[in-house]
Amino acid sequence: MGLVYVEGVVKHGGVSVKTRFLVDSGATYTVLTKSVWERLGLKPLGEMEFILADGTVIKRSISEAVIELPGYGERHTPVVLGAEEDENLLGIVTLEIFGLILDPFKRELRPIRALMKAEKRRP
Protein backbone atom coordinates (compact mmCIF):
# COMPACT_ATOMS: atom_id res chain seq x y z
CA MET A 1 0.00 0.00 0.00
CA GLY A 2 2.93 2.35 0.47
CA LEU A 3 3.71 5.26 2.73
CA VAL A 4 1.63 8.42 2.87
CA TYR A 5 3.23 11.82 3.39
CA VAL A 6 1.55 15.20 3.82
CA GLU A 7 2.94 18.72 3.88
CA GLY A 8 2.08 20.90 6.84
CA VAL A 9 3.22 23.87 8.88
CA VAL A 10 4.06 23.66 12.58
CA LYS A 11 3.66 26.90 14.56
CA HIS A 12 4.62 28.11 18.01
CA GLY A 13 5.35 31.53 19.46
CA GLY A 14 5.16 33.36 16.13
CA VAL A 15 7.55 30.93 14.39
CA SER A 16 6.40 28.66 11.53
CA VAL A 17 8.26 25.66 10.11
CA LYS A 18 7.14 23.90 6.92
CA THR A 19 7.26 20.18 7.63
CA ARG A 20 6.76 16.95 5.69
CA PHE A 21 4.97 14.35 7.84
CA LEU A 22 4.70 10.61 7.44
CA VAL A 23 1.07 9.81 8.27
CA ASP A 24 1.39 6.98 10.79
CA SER A 25 -1.90 5.39 11.81
CA GLY A 26 0.08 3.26 14.27
CA ALA A 27 1.52 6.25 16.13
CA THR A 28 -0.56 7.72 18.94
CA TYR A 29 1.07 11.16 18.96
CA THR A 30 2.61 13.46 16.37
CA VAL A 31 6.42 13.46 16.49
CA LEU A 32 8.66 16.40 15.55
CA THR A 33 12.35 16.01 14.80
CA LYS A 34 14.76 17.85 17.07
CA SER A 35 15.62 20.38 14.35
CA VAL A 36 11.92 21.31 13.95
CA TRP A 37 11.01 21.66 17.62
CA GLU A 38 14.22 23.53 18.45
CA ARG A 39 13.54 26.06 15.63
CA LEU A 40 10.07 26.56 17.12
CA GLY A 41 11.47 27.04 20.61
CA LEU A 42 9.27 24.31 22.10
CA LYS A 43 9.95 23.40 25.73
CA PRO A 44 9.21 20.03 27.36
CA LEU A 45 5.98 19.93 29.39
CA GLY A 46 6.50 16.37 30.57
CA GLU A 47 7.91 13.00 29.60
CA MET A 48 6.30 9.77 28.39
CA GLU A 49 7.38 6.25 27.54
CA PHE A 50 6.71 4.95 24.04
CA ILE A 51 6.84 1.42 22.66
CA LEU A 52 8.39 1.11 19.20
CA ALA A 53 7.23 -1.41 16.60
CA ASP A 54 10.08 -3.76 17.58
CA GLY A 55 9.04 -3.66 21.26
CA THR A 56 11.79 -1.28 22.38
CA VAL A 57 10.69 1.20 25.07
CA ILE A 58 12.00 4.77 24.77
CA LYS A 59 11.36 8.01 26.67
CA ARG A 60 10.63 11.29 24.94
CA SER A 61 9.55 14.71 26.15
CA ILE A 62 6.16 16.05 25.12
CA SER A 63 4.95 19.56 24.38
CA GLU A 64 2.20 21.36 22.43
CA ALA A 65 2.12 23.18 19.10
CA VAL A 66 -0.24 24.33 16.37
CA ILE A 67 -0.25 22.33 13.14
CA GLU A 68 -1.70 23.61 9.88
CA LEU A 69 -2.70 21.16 7.16
CA PRO A 70 -3.57 22.70 3.77
CA GLY A 71 -7.30 22.53 3.18
CA TYR A 72 -8.06 21.59 6.78
CA GLY A 73 -7.02 24.65 8.79
CA GLU A 74 -4.93 24.65 11.92
CA ARG A 75 -5.34 22.96 15.28
CA HIS A 76 -3.60 22.91 18.65
CA THR A 77 -2.17 19.43 19.37
CA PRO A 78 0.19 17.55 21.67
CA VAL A 79 3.55 16.68 20.10
CA VAL A 80 6.47 14.44 20.99
CA LEU A 81 9.85 16.18 21.02
CA GLY A 82 11.75 13.69 18.93
CA ALA A 83 15.45 13.09 18.52
CA GLU A 84 17.19 14.01 15.28
CA GLU A 85 17.06 10.39 14.12
CA ASP A 86 13.26 10.32 14.61
CA GLU A 87 10.98 11.09 11.67
CA ASN A 88 8.28 13.75 11.57
CA LEU A 89 5.11 11.69 12.10
CA LEU A 90 1.48 12.75 12.02
CA GLY A 91 -0.18 10.59 14.68
CA ILE A 92 -3.73 9.51 15.44
CA VAL A 93 -4.44 12.08 18.17
CA THR A 94 -3.69 14.95 15.78
CA LEU A 95 -5.70 13.31 12.99
CA GLU A 96 -8.67 12.97 15.35
CA ILE A 97 -8.35 16.60 16.45
CA PHE A 98 -8.60 17.54 12.76
CA GLY A 99 -11.48 15.08 12.24
CA LEU A 100 -9.45 13.16 9.66
CA ILE A 101 -8.67 9.54 8.92
CA LEU A 102 -6.07 7.92 6.66
CA ASP A 103 -7.57 6.10 3.69
CA PRO A 104 -4.84 3.48 3.07
CA PHE A 105 -6.26 2.44 -0.30
CA LYS A 106 -6.42 5.94 -1.80
CA ARG A 107 -3.34 6.99 0.22
CA GLU A 108 -4.93 10.24 1.34
CA LEU A 109 -6.50 11.92 4.34
CA ARG A 110 -10.26 12.31 4.40
CA PRO A 111 -12.82 13.64 6.88
CA ILE A 112 -14.31 11.10 9.26
CA ARG A 113 -17.93 10.79 10.23
CA ALA A 114 -17.66 10.96 13.98
CA LEU A 115 -20.09 9.35 16.38
CA MET A 116 -21.83 11.34 19.07
CA LYS A 117 -24.34 10.21 21.64
CA ALA A 118 -27.23 12.62 21.85
CA GLU A 119 -29.01 13.17 25.13
CA LYS A 120 -32.58 12.04 25.20
CA ARG A 121 -34.95 14.89 25.73
CA ARG A 122 -37.29 14.45 28.64
CA PRO A 123 -40.85 15.74 28.39
mmCIF file of C-alpha atoms in Angstrom:
data_model
loop_
_atom_site.group_PDB
_atom_site.id
_atom_site.type_symbol
_atom_site.label_atom_id
_atom_site.label_comp_id
_atom_site.label_asym_id
_atom_site.label_seq_id
_atom_site.Cartn_x
_atom_site.Cartn_y
_atom_site.Cartn_z
ATOM 1 C CA MET A 1 0.000 0.000 0.000
ATOM 2 C CA GLY A 2 2.930 2.349 0.474
ATOM 3 C CA LEU A 3 3.712 5.257 2.731
ATOM 4 C CA VAL A 4 1.627 8.419 2.875
ATOM 5 C CA TYR A 5 3.235 11.815 3.395
ATOM 6 C CA VAL A 6 1.553 15.202 3.816
ATOM 7 C CA GLU A 7 2.944 18.716 3.883
ATOM 8 C CA GLY A 8 2.078 20.904 6.841
ATOM 9 C CA VAL A 9 3.222 23.867 8.884
ATOM 10 C CA VAL A 10 4.060 23.664 12.583
ATOM 11 C CA LYS A 11 3.655 26.895 14.561
ATOM 12 C CA HIS A 12 4.624 28.115 18.009
ATOM 13 C CA GLY A 13 5.355 31.525 19.461
ATOM 14 C CA GLY A 14 5.162 33.361 16.129
ATOM 15 C CA VAL A 15 7.551 30.928 14.393
ATOM 16 C CA SER A 16 6.404 28.660 11.531
ATOM 17 C CA VAL A 17 8.258 25.658 10.111
ATOM 18 C CA LYS A 18 7.136 23.899 6.917
ATOM 19 C CA THR A 19 7.257 20.179 7.634
ATOM 20 C CA ARG A 20 6.758 16.953 5.694
ATOM 21 C CA PHE A 21 4.972 14.352 7.837
ATOM 22 C CA LEU A 22 4.703 10.614 7.440
ATOM 23 C CA VAL A 23 1.069 9.807 8.273
ATOM 24 C CA ASP A 24 1.392 6.982 10.785
ATOM 25 C CA SER A 25 -1.899 5.392 11.814
ATOM 26 C CA GLY A 26 0.083 3.255 14.272
ATOM 27 C CA ALA A 27 1.517 6.254 16.129
ATOM 28 C CA THR A 28 -0.559 7.717 18.939
ATOM 29 C CA TYR A 29 1.071 11.160 18.956
ATOM 30 C CA THR A 30 2.607 13.464 16.375
ATOM 31 C CA VAL A 31 6.422 13.462 16.494
ATOM 32 C CA LEU A 32 8.656 16.404 15.548
ATOM 33 C CA THR A 33 12.353 16.007 14.804
ATOM 34 C CA LYS A 34 14.759 17.852 17.070
ATOM 35 C CA SER A 35 15.618 20.377 14.353
ATOM 36 C CA VAL A 36 11.921 21.306 13.954
ATOM 37 C CA TRP A 37 11.006 21.656 17.623
ATOM 38 C CA GLU A 38 14.222 23.534 18.447
ATOM 39 C CA ARG A 39 13.536 26.056 15.629
ATOM 40 C CA LEU A 40 10.068 26.557 17.118
ATOM 41 C CA GLY A 41 11.466 27.042 20.613
ATOM 42 C CA LEU A 42 9.271 24.306 22.105
ATOM 43 C CA LYS A 43 9.949 23.396 25.727
ATOM 44 C CA PRO A 44 9.210 20.031 27.363
ATOM 45 C CA LEU A 45 5.981 19.932 29.389
ATOM 46 C CA GLY A 46 6.505 16.369 30.574
ATOM 47 C CA GLU A 47 7.913 13.003 29.599
ATOM 48 C CA MET A 48 6.298 9.770 28.386
ATOM 49 C CA GLU A 49 7.381 6.248 27.538
ATOM 50 C CA PHE A 50 6.710 4.952 24.038
ATOM 51 C CA ILE A 51 6.844 1.423 22.658
ATOM 52 C CA LEU A 52 8.394 1.113 19.197
ATOM 53 C CA ALA A 53 7.225 -1.415 16.602
ATOM 54 C CA ASP A 54 10.083 -3.760 17.580
ATOM 55 C CA GLY A 55 9.036 -3.659 21.255
ATOM 56 C CA THR A 56 11.789 -1.281 22.382
ATOM 57 C CA VAL A 57 10.688 1.204 25.066
ATOM 58 C CA ILE A 58 11.997 4.769 24.772
ATOM 59 C CA LYS A 59 11.358 8.009 26.667
ATOM 60 C CA ARG A 60 10.633 11.293 24.940
ATOM 61 C CA SER A 61 9.547 14.713 26.149
ATOM 62 C CA ILE A 62 6.159 16.049 25.117
ATOM 63 C CA SER A 63 4.947 19.564 24.380
ATOM 64 C CA GLU A 64 2.203 21.358 22.431
ATOM 65 C CA ALA A 65 2.124 23.177 19.101
ATOM 66 C CA VAL A 66 -0.241 24.329 16.372
ATOM 67 C CA ILE A 67 -0.253 22.327 13.142
ATOM 68 C CA GLU A 68 -1.700 23.611 9.881
ATOM 69 C CA LEU A 69 -2.699 21.160 7.160
ATOM 70 C CA PRO A 70 -3.570 22.702 3.767
ATOM 71 C CA GLY A 71 -7.296 22.533 3.179
ATOM 72 C CA TYR A 72 -8.064 21.586 6.783
ATOM 73 C CA GLY A 73 -7.021 24.655 8.788
ATOM 74 C CA GLU A 74 -4.931 24.647 11.920
ATOM 75 C CA ARG A 75 -5.339 22.957 15.285
ATOM 76 C CA HIS A 76 -3.597 22.907 18.651
ATOM 77 C CA THR A 77 -2.173 19.433 19.370
ATOM 78 C CA PRO A 78 0.190 17.552 21.668
ATOM 79 C CA VAL A 79 3.551 16.684 20.099
ATOM 80 C CA VAL A 80 6.471 14.440 20.985
ATOM 81 C CA LEU A 81 9.850 16.180 21.024
ATOM 82 C CA GLY A 82 11.749 13.689 18.928
ATOM 83 C CA ALA A 83 15.450 13.093 18.523
ATOM 84 C CA GLU A 84 17.192 14.011 15.282
ATOM 85 C CA GLU A 85 17.058 10.393 14.118
ATOM 86 C CA ASP A 86 13.262 10.319 14.607
ATOM 87 C CA GLU A 87 10.985 11.085 11.675
ATOM 88 C CA ASN A 88 8.276 13.750 11.571
ATOM 89 C CA LEU A 89 5.113 11.694 12.104
ATOM 90 C CA LEU A 90 1.480 12.751 12.024
ATOM 91 C CA GLY A 91 -0.182 10.593 14.676
ATOM 92 C CA ILE A 92 -3.734 9.508 15.438
ATOM 93 C CA VAL A 93 -4.440 12.083 18.168
ATOM 94 C CA THR A 94 -3.685 14.946 15.775
ATOM 95 C CA LEU A 95 -5.701 13.313 12.992
ATOM 96 C CA GLU A 96 -8.669 12.966 15.351
ATOM 97 C CA ILE A 97 -8.347 16.597 16.446
ATOM 98 C CA PHE A 98 -8.604 17.544 12.756
ATOM 99 C CA GLY A 99 -11.478 15.081 12.238
ATOM 100 C CA LEU A 100 -9.447 13.156 9.657
ATOM 101 C CA ILE A 101 -8.666 9.536 8.922
ATOM 102 C CA LEU A 102 -6.071 7.919 6.663
ATOM 103 C CA ASP A 103 -7.575 6.097 3.688
ATOM 104 C CA PRO A 104 -4.845 3.483 3.072
ATOM 105 C CA PHE A 105 -6.259 2.439 -0.299
ATOM 106 C CA LYS A 106 -6.423 5.935 -1.804
ATOM 107 C CA ARG A 107 -3.342 6.986 0.220
ATOM 108 C CA GLU A 108 -4.935 10.242 1.345
ATOM 109 C CA LEU A 109 -6.499 11.924 4.339
ATOM 110 C CA ARG A 110 -10.257 12.314 4.397
ATOM 111 C CA PRO A 111 -12.824 13.644 6.884
ATOM 112 C CA ILE A 112 -14.314 11.104 9.259
ATOM 113 C CA ARG A 113 -17.928 10.787 10.229
ATOM 114 C CA ALA A 114 -17.655 10.960 13.981
ATOM 115 C CA LEU A 115 -20.085 9.349 16.384
ATOM 116 C CA MET A 116 -21.828 11.343 19.068
ATOM 117 C CA LYS A 117 -24.345 10.207 21.638
ATOM 118 C CA ALA A 118 -27.225 12.623 21.850
ATOM 119 C CA GLU A 119 -29.007 13.167 25.125
ATOM 120 C CA LYS A 120 -32.580 12.040 25.199
ATOM 121 C CA ARG A 121 -34.953 14.891 25.735
ATOM 122 C CA ARG A 122 -37.291 14.454 28.643
ATOM 123 C CA PRO A 123 -40.851 15.737 28.395
#
